[in-house]
Structures are given as structure tokens and as C-alpha cells.
Short mmCIF file of C-alpha atoms in Angstrom, two decimals:
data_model
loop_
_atom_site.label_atom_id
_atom_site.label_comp_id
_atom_site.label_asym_id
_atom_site.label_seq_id
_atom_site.Cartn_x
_atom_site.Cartn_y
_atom_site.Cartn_z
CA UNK A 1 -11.99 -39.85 3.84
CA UNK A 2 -9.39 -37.70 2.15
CA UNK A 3 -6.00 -38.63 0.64
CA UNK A 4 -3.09 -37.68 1.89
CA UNK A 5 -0.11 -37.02 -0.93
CA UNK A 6 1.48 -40.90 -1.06
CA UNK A 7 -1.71 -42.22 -1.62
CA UNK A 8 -2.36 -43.03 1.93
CA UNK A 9 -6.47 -42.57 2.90
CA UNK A 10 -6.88 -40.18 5.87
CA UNK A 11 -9.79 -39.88 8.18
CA UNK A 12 -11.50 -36.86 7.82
CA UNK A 13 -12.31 -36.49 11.54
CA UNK A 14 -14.70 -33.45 11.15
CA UNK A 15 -11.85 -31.40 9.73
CA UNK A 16 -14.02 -29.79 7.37
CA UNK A 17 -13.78 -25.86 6.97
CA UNK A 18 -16.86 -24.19 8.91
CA UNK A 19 -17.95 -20.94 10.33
CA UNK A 20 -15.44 -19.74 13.19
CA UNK A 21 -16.86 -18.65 16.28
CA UNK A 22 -15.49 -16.11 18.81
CA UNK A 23 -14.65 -12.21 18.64
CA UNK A 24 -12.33 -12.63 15.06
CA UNK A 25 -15.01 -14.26 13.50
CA UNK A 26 -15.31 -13.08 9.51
CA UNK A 27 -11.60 -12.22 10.05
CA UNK A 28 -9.79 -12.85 7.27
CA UNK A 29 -5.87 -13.68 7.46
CA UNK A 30 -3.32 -14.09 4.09
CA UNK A 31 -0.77 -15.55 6.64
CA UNK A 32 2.49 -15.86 4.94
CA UNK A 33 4.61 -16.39 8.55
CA UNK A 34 6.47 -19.44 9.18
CA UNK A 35 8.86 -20.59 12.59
CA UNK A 36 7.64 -19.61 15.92
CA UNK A 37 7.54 -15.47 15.74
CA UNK A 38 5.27 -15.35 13.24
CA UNK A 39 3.02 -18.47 13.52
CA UNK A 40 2.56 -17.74 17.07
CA UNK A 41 0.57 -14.52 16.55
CA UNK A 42 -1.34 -15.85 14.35
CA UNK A 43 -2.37 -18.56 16.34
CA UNK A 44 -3.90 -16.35 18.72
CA UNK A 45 -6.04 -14.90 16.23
CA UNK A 46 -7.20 -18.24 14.67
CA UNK A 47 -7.71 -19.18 18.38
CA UNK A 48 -10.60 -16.58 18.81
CA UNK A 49 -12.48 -16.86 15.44
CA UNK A 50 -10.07 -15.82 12.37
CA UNK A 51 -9.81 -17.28 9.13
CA UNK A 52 -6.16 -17.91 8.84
CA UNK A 53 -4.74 -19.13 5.47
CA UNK A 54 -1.37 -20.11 6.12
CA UNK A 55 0.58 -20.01 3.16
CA UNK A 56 3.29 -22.88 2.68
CA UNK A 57 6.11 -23.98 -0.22
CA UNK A 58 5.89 -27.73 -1.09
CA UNK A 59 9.69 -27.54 -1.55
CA UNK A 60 10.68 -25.73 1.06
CA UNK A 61 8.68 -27.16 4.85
CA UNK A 62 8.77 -24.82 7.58
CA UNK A 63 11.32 -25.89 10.06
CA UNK A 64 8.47 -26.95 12.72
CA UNK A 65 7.36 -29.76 9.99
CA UNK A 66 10.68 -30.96 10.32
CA UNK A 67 11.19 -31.83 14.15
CA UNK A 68 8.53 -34.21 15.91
CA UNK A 69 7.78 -33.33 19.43
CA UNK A 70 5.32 -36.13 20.46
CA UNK A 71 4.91 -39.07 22.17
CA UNK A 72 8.49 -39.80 23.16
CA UNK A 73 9.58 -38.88 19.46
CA UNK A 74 11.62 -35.70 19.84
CA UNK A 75 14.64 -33.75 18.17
CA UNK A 76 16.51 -30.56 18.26
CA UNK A 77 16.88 -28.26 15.92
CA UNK A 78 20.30 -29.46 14.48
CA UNK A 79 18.63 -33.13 13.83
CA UNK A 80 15.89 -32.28 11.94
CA UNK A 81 15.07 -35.18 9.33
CA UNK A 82 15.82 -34.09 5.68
CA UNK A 83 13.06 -36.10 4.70
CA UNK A 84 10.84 -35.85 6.98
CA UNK A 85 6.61 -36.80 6.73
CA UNK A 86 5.55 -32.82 6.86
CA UNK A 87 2.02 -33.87 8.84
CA UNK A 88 4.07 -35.59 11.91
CA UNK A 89 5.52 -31.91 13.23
CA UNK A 90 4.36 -32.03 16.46
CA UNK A 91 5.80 -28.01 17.02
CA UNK A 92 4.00 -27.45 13.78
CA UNK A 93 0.63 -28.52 14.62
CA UNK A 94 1.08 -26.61 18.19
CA UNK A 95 1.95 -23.15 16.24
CA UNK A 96 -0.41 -23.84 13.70
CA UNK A 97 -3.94 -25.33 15.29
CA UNK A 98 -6.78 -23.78 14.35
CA UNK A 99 -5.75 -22.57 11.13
CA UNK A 100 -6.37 -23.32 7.00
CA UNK A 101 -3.22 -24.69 5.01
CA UNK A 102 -2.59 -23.83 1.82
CA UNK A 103 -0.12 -24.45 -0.84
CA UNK A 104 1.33 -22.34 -3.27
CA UNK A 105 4.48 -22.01 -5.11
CA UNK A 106 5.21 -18.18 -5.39
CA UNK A 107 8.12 -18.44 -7.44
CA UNK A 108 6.00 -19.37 -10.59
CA UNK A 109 3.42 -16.29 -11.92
CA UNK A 110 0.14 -18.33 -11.55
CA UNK A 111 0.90 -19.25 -7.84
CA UNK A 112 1.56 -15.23 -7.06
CA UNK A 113 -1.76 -14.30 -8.97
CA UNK A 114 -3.46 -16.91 -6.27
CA UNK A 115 -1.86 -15.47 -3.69
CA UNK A 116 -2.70 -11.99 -4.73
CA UNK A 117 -6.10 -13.04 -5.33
CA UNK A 118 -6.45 -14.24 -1.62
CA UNK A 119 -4.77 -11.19 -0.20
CA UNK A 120 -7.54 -9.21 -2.37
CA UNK A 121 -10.02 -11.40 -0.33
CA UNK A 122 -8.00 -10.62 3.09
CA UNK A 123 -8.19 -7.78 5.47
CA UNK A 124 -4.78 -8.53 7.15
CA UNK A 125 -1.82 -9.81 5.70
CA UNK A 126 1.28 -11.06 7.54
CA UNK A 127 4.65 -12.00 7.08
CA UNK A 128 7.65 -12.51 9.10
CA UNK A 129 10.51 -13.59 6.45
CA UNK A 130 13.78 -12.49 5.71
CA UNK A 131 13.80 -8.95 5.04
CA UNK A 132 13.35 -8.75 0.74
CA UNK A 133 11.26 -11.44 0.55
CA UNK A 134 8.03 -10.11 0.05
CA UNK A 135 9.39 -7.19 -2.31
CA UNK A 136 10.83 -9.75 -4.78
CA UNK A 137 7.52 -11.38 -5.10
CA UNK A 138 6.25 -7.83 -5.73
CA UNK A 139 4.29 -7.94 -2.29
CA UNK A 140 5.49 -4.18 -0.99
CA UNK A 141 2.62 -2.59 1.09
CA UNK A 142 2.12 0.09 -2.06
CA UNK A 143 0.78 -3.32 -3.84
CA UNK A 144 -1.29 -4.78 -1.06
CA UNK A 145 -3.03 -1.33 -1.21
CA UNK A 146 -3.66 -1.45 -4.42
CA UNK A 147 -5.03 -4.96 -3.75
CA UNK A 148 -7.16 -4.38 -0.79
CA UNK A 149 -7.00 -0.32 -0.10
CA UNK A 150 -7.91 -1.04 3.82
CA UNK A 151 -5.43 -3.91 4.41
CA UNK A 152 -3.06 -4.36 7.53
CA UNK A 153 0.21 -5.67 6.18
CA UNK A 154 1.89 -6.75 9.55
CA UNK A 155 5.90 -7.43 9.16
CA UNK A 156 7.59 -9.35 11.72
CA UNK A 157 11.39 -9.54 11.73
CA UNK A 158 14.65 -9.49 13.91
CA UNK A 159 15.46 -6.01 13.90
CA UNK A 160 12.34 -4.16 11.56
CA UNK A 161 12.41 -2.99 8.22
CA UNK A 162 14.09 0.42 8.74
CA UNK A 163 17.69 0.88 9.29
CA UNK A 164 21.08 0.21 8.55
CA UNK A 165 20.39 -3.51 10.28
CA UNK A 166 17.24 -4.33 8.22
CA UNK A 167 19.17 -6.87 5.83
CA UNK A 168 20.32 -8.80 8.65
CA UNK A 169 18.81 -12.39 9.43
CA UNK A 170 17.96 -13.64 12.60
CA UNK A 171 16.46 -15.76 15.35
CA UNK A 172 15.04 -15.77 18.87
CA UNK A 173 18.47 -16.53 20.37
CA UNK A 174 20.44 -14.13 18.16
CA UNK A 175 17.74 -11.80 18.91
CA UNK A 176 18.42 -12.81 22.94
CA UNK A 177 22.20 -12.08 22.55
CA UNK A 178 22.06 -8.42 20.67
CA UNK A 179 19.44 -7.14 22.98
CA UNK A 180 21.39 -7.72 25.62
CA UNK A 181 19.05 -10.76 27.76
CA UNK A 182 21.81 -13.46 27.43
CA UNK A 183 24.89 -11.39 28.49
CA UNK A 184 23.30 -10.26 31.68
CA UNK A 185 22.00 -14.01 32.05
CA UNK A 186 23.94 -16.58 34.33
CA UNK A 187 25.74 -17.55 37.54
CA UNK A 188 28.32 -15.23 39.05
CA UNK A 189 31.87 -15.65 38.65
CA UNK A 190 30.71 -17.38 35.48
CA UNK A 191 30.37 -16.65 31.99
CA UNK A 192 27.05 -15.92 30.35
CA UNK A 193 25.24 -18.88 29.74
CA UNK A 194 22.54 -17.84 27.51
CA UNK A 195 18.88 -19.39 27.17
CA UNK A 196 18.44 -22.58 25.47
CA UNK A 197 14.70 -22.02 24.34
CA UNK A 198 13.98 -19.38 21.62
CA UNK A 199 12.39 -16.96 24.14
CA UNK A 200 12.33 -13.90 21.89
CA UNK A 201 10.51 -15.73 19.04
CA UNK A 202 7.18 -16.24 21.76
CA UNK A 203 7.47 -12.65 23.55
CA UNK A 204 7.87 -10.71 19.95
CA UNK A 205 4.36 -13.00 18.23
CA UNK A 206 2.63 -11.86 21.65
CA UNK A 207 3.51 -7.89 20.76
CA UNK A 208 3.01 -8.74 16.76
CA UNK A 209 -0.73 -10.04 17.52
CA UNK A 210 -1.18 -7.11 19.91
CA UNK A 211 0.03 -4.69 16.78
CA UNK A 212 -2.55 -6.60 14.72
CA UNK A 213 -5.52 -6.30 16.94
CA UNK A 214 -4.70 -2.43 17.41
CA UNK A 215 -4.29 -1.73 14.25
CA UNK A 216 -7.80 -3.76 13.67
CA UNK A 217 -9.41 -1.49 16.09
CA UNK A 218 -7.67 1.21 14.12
CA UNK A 219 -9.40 0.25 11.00
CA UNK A 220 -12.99 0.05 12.85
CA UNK A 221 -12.91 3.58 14.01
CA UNK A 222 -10.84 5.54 10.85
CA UNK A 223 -11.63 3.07 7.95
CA UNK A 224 -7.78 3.24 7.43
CA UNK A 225 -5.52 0.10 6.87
CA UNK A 226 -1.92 0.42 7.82
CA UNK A 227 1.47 -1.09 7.62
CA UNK A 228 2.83 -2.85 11.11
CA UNK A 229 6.83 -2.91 11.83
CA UNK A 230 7.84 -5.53 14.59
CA UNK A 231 11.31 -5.15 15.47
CA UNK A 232 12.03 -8.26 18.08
CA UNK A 233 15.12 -6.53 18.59
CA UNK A 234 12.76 -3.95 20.56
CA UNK A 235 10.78 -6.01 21.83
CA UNK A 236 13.71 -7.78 23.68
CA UNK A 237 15.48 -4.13 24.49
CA UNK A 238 11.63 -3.51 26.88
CA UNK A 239 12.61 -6.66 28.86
CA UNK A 240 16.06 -4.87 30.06
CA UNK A 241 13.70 -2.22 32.33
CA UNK A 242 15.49 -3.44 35.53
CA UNK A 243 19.07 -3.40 34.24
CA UNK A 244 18.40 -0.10 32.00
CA UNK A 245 17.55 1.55 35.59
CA UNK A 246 19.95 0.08 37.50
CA UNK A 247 22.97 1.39 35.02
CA UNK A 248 21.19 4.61 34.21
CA UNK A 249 20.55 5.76 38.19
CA UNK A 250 23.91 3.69 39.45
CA UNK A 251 26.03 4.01 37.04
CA UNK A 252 26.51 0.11 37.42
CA UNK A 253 27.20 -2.50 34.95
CA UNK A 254 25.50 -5.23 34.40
CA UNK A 255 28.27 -8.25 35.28
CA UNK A 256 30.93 -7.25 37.95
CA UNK A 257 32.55 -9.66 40.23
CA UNK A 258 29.60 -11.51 42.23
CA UNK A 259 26.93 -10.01 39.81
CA UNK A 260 24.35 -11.52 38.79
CA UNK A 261 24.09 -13.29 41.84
CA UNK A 262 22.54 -16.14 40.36
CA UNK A 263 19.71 -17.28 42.27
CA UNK A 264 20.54 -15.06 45.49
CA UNK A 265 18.43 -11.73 46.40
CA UNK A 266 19.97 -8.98 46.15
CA UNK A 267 17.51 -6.44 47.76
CA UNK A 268 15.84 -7.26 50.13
CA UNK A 269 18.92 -9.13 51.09
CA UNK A 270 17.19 -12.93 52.19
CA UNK A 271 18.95 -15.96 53.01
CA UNK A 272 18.99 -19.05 52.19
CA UNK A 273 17.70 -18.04 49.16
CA UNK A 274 18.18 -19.90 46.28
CA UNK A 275 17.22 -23.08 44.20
CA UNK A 276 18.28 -26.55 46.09
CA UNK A 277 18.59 -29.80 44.56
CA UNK A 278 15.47 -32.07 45.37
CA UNK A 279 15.38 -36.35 45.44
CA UNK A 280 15.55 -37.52 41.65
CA UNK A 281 16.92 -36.68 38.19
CA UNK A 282 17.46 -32.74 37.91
CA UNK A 283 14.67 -32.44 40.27
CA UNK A 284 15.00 -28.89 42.34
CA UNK A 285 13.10 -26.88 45.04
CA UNK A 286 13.28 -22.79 45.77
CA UNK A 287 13.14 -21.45 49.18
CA UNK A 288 13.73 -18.15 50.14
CA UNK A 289 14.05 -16.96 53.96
CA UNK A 290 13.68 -13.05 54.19
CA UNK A 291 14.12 -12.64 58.09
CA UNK A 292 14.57 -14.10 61.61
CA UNK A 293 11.09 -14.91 61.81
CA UNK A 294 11.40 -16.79 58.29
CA UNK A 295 14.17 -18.48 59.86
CA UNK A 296 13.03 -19.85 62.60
CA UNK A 297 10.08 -21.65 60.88
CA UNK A 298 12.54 -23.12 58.64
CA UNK A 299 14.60 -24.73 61.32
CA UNK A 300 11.37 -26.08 62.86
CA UNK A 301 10.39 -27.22 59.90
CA UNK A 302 13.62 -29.10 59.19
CA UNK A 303 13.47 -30.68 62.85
CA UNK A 304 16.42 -28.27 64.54
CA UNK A 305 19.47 -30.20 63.36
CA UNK A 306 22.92 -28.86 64.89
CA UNK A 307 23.87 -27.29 61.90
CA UNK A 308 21.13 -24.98 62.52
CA UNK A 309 22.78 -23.41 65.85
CA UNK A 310 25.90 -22.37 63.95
CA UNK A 311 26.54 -18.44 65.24
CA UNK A 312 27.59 -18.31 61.47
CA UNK A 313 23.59 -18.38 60.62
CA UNK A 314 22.57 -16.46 63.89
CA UNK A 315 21.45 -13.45 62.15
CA UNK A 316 19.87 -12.34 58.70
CA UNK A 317 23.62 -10.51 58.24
CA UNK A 318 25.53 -13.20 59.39
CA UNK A 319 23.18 -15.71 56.64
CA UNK A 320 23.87 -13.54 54.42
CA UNK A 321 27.69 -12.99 54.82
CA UNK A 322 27.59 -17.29 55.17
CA UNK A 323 25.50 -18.24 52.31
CA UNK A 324 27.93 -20.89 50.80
CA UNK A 325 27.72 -22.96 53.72
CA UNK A 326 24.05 -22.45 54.32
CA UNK A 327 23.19 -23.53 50.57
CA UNK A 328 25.48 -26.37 51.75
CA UNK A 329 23.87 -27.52 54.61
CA UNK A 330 20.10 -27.31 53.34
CA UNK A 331 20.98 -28.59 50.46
CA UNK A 332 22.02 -32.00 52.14
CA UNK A 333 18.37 -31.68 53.45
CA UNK A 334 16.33 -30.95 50.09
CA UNK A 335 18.68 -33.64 48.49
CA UNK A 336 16.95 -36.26 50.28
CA UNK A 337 13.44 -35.50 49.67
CA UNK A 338 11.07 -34.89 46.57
CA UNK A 339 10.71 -31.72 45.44
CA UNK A 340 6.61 -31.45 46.13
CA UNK A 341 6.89 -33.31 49.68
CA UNK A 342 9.36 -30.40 50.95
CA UNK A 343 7.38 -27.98 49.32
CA UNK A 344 4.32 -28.95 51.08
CA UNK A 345 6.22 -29.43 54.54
CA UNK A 346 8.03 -25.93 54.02
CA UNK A 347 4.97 -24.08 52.92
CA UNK A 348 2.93 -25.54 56.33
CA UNK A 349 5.51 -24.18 58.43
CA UNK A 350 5.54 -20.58 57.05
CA UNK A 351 8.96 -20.91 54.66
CA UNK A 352 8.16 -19.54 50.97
CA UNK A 353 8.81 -22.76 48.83
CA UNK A 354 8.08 -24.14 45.86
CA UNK A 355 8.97 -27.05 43.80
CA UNK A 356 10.19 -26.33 40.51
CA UNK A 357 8.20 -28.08 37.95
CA UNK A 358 9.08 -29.74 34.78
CA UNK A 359 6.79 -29.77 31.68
CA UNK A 360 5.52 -32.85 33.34
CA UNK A 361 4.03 -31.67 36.51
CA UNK A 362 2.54 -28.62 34.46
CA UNK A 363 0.61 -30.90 32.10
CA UNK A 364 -0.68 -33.38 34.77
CA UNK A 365 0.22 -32.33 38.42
CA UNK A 366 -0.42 -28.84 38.63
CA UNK A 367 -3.95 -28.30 40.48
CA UNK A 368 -3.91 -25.02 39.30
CA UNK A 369 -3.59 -25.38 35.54
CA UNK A 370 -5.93 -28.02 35.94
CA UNK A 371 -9.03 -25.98 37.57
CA UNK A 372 -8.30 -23.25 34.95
CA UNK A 373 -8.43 -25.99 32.12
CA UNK A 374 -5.44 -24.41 30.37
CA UNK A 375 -4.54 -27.37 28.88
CA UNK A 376 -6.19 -29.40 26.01
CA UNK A 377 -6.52 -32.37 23.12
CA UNK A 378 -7.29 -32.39 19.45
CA UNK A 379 -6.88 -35.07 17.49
CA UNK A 380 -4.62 -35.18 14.48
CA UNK A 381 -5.32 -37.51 11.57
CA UNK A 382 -1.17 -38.21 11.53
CA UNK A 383 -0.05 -38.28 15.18
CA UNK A 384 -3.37 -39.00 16.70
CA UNK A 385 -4.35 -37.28 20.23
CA UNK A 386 -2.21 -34.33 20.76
CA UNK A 387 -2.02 -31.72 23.64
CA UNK A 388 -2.24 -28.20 23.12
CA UNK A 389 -1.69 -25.20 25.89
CA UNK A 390 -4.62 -22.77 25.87
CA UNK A 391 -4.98 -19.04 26.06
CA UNK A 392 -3.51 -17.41 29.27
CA UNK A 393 -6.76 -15.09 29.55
CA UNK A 394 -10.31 -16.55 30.65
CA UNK A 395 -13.44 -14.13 29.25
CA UNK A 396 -16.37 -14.17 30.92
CA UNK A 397 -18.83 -14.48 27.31
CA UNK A 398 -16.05 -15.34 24.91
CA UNK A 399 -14.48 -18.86 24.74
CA UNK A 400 -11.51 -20.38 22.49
CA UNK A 401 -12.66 -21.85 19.56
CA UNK A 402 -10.47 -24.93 18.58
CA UNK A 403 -11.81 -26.35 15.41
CA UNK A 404 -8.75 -28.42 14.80
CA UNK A 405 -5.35 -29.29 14.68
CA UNK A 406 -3.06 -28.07 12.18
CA UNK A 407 -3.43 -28.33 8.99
CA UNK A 408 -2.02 -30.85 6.36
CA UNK A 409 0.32 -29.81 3.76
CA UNK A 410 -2.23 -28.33 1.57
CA UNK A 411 -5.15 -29.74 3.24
CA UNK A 412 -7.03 -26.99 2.30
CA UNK A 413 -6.19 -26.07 -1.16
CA UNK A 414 -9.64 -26.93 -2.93
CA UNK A 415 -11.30 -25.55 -0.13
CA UNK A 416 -9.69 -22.05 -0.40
CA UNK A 417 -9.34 -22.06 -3.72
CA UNK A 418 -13.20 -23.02 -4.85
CA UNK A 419 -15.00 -21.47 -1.47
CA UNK A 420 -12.90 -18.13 -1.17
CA UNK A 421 -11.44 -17.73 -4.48
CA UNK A 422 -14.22 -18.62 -6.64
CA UNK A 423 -12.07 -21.23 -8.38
CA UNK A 424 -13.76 -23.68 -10.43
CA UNK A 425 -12.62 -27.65 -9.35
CA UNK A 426 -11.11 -27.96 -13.01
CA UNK A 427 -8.69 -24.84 -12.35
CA UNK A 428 -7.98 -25.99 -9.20
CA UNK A 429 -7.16 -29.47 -10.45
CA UNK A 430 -4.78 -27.76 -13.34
CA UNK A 431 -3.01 -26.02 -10.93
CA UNK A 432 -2.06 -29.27 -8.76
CA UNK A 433 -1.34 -30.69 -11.98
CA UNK A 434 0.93 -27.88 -13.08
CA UNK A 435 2.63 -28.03 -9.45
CA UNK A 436 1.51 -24.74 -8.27
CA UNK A 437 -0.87 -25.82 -5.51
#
């Protein structure tokens, strides 16, 4: 048993440090990232064998802490609780599995010796505040060297630490909106509408743990450390390839009158093409019909109704010029059936189809997910059983190695502090004492 702060006694549920298995093994991560950006790519390195020491404030939780997402118990980012238990984030423990937790207040001088101590201990150090942070806690990469002469200090941030932007603040939907993904996002005739996920925050960790594993390989071959810049600003600008062509060899723009078309192919031109509502609450299905042939297993497949012999639909150009009333008329036909039973009828007569699938279906439907085992459990000693999605990538001799769920807030401050640090249990407890740890 352990005790949690509050006094209540916590299972320990084989949560004890141990020796990580998996290509990162002996890895050794001063993790100072919080929010999704940063805690993501480190994730994937805990997730193959690193020893990642996330660094927290008592008195200041990382968002994720704040907002449950489990079991039924979920809210946005605008209602997170002010008071909130920090070991029920459910968003927490999914950025944060596999990983050590410790606390340490950096605005005092004893809790920046302890950090400095473990970044001494560290080969890679990473960080994904506010631009400044770091250099008012002295933490500038001229330090770290001095600390640990080989170290990788990876920096994660909206728009990188060079340039007239650096100061600036930001997250994955501002990031969305100055690269340029939201404005070219939406239905035509319409406005931009934007994302409503924090898109950037995922695809910039995936190119931050990417930096850190070159630079790693870096280190193996040269013996040289080095300093990582991740500008997510960049990283959204390499999504625009399509649009950068499209204006660069056109001259085109990237919303005119009917553009973008929405769900509608542009080239090949195809018809119906599009995304039809399905039987149910916001349930939908996509079809797309690229030719006669195409079309004439889709009116076999919906049973020839008269519709169907309209000399408005007789051709692929006609379709085309007469989408609005063919996304009409099938949609009167998907309307009526669920999304996975016109799928499977489409799909048997020849007609590209496919349901469009909730979180739901992913996490218990999908046959493919499934065989691939891509999603799993660990349990939690606060919110019990909790589901996890696994690496994308399969290895043929190397497997994930999930050790746990997150960690508590400062679950692993003796640990760290006696085990890696050297600490003595009568420092340690001095240090809790003095509000430090």
C-alpha cells in the first residue's frame, strides 16, 4: 500500500519502478513537457523502454489533470474543475503511461539543484513551455552542457526559439489557424470552420520524438549532444504540400467560389461522391462512384429505384453537373439504413463505401484494430481499468513495454530521489517537509 496525499491508502498494484524493457532501455529522460505536444513524444519513448521523469508543479497541474475523460465522466477544456483530484485525469494518464512522476517546485533554489541534479543524471532533456521559461530557471542549453556535456536538450514550442515570433504563446489550434490548415478547411460557399481537436499538438510530438531519436543516433555515432528546435508552426506549414502546389503551379487560391468542395472530388471528377447521412444519431456513410461501371453497381445495389433512370444522372458528366440532386436522392436511401449494413451491401456490389466510425466502433467494432491488438488496459489505482491506444508500428523482435499507467502526483519522488539521485530518505523527507518535493 502507498498513501496518496489526503491520507487516503492506495493499492500499490505492482507500480513499483523496475528495469524497462525494449530498444530505449537505460534511456534516461529529465522530461519537463506538459499538455499534449510535449507529453506525447515522450510517451513514445517511455513506450519502448525509457526512463522518463516527468517533472510536475504541485501548484500549478498540467491542464490534462484537470479534465476527466473516463467512464462517462468527461469535460472540455473551458470546464475544467479548479479543484480538481490531479490522479482522476483520464487525458493525463493517456499522455503520460509508462512514465515516472516527480515533483518539484523550481521556483525555490533547492528544488532547481534537484532538478539539475537529475538532468546531470539524464542524457536527454525536454521541454515544451512558453518560450523564457527554462532561461529564467537558468536551464539555457550552455548550462545543460555544463551539466551533462553530451546531453540532447529538445525544445518544443509554437513557432521555435528563433525569430521575431519566438515570444509568442500558443496552441494546437492557434498553431492550425497561422499555418494555414483551418482557413483552407470547410464546406464551400461557407466560411472556414476550423478543427475542433488540437491536431497540431499530436502531429508536432510525432516530429519532436523523431528529432529526439535522430539526434540519439547522432550521439551514438559522433559522441556529440545537441540542442533540438521544434517549430509546430513548421510542422503544420509540411501538411499544406497539396495546396502549396496547387497555388505555386496554378496560380490558384486556396478558397474561391465552390472551393473546397467539401466532400466532392475534384480530380478524378466522381459522383456521388460524398459523405451521406446513415440511420441514427450523427451516424454517416462515404461512397464514392468514379465511373459508369461504378454506377451501375450502385443502382443494383440500391434495387433500381426510378430516381435512378433520371437522364440528369445518365452519364459521369451529367452526375457530376447534377450532384445536388444526386446527394439528395441517395441520401433518402443511406438515411434509412445503418451505417455498417450499407457499407457491407455497397462494398458486395462493387461501390467503394465505408461507414464512418465513431470512437466507439474503433475501440470495439473494428475487426481490424482488433487483429492488430492496437488497443489496450492498465489499471489505475484512481480510475481503475483504463484503455490506452497502442503504437501504430508492429516490430517483428521488439514489443511495447507498458509498465503502467500514469503516474501519481509525485508518486515517484522517493524513488527518484533515493534510487537515481543518491538521496538519503531523511533529505528526501526534509524536502517534502520544506514543500519542495
Amino acid at each position: 500500500m502507498r498513501i496518496r496525499e489526503g491520507g487516503d491508502e492506495v493499492p500499490d498494484n505492482g507500480r513499483a519502478p523496475r528495469r524497462r524493457r525494449g530498444p530505449l532501455a537505460g534511456l534516461l529522460v529529465a522530461d519537463f513537457c506538459w499538455m499534449g505536444v510535449g507529453a506525447v513524444a515522450t510517451r513514445m519513448l517511455a513506450d519502448f523502454g525509457a526512463d522518463v521523469v516527468k517533472i510536475e508543479d504541485r501548484t500549478r497541474l498540467d491542464m490534462p489533470r484537470r479534465l476527466p475523460f473516463y467512464k462517462g465522466e468527461v469535460r472540455t477544456y473551458g470546464e475544467e474543475d479548479p479543484n480538481p483530484d490531479p490522479d482522476k485525469g483520464g487525458l493525463f494518464n493517456n499522455y503520460n503511461r509508462n512514465k515516472l512522476g516527480v515533483t518539484i517546485d523550481m521556483r525555490t533554489p533547492r528544488g532547481r539543484e534537484i532538478a539539475e541534479r537529475l538532468i546531470a543524471k539524464s542524457s536527454v532533456v525536454t521541454e515544451n513551455f512558453a518560450p523564457g521559461v527554462m532561461e529564467r530557471w537558468g536551464l539555457t542549453y550552455e548550462h545543460l552542457r555544463e551539466l551533462c556535456p553530451e546531453v540532447i536538450f529538445a525544445r518544443m514550442s509554437g513557432y521555435g526559439h528563433r525569430g521575431p515570433h519566438t515570444e509568442y504563446r500558443s496552441y494546437g489550434p492557434v498553431i492550425q489557424a497561422v499555418s494555414g490548415l483551418t482557413h483552407i478547411s470547410g464546406l464551400p460557399g461557407r466560411e472556414p470552420s476550423g478543427w475542433g481537436f488540437s491536431y497540431m499538438d499530436n502531429q508536432a510530438a510525432y516530429y519532436n520524438s523523431a528529432a529526439i531519436l535522430m539526434a540519439l543516433l547522432h550521439r551514438e555515432m559522433t559522441g556529440e549532444g545537441t540542442l533540438i528546435d521544434v517549430s509546430a508552426l513548421e510542422v503544420g506549414i509540411n501538411l499544406l504540400g497539396p495546396d502549396l502546389l496547387d497555388v505555386g503551379v496554378n496560380g490558384a487560391v486556396t478558397r474561391r467560389p465552390g472551393f473546397p468542395s467539401g466532400n466532392r472530388l475534384e480530380h478524378p471528377r466522381a459522383a456521388p461522391h460524398g459523405v451521406y447521412p446513415a440511420a441514427g444519431d450523427d451516424r454517416w456513410i462515404a461512397i464514392a462512384v468514379f465511373g459508369d461501371a461504378d454506377w451501375a453497381a450502385l443502382v443494383t445495389a440500391l434495387g433500381r429505384p426510378a430516381w435512378t433512370d433520371d437522364s440528369r444522372f445518365a452519364t459521369q458528366e451529367s452526375r457530376c453537373a447534377n450532384q445536388d440532386a444526386l446527394d439528395e436522392h441517395l441520401a433518402t436511401w443511406t438515411r434509412e439504413r445503418e451505417a455498417h449494413e450499407a457499407m457491407h451491401l455497397l462494398q458486395a456490389a462493387g461501390v467503394a463505401a465505408g461507414a464512418v466510425q465513431n470512437s466507439q466502433d474503433l475501440d470495439e467494432r473494428d475487426p481490424q484494430l482488433a487483429h492488430r491488438g492496437t488497443f489496450f488496459e492498465l489499471g489505475h489505482p484512481v480510475i481503475g481499468e483504463a484503455r490506452f491506444e497502442g503504437s501504430p508500428v508492429l516490430f517483428s523482435r521488439t514489443e511495447q513495454d507498458n509498465w503502467r499507467s500514469a503516474p501519481l502526483l509525485g508518486e515517484d519522488n522517493e524513488y527518484v530521489c533515493t534510487q537515481l539521485l543518491g538521496m538519503s530518505a531523511g533529505e528526501v523527507s526534509e524536502l517534502v517537509a520544506e514543500g519542495v518535493l
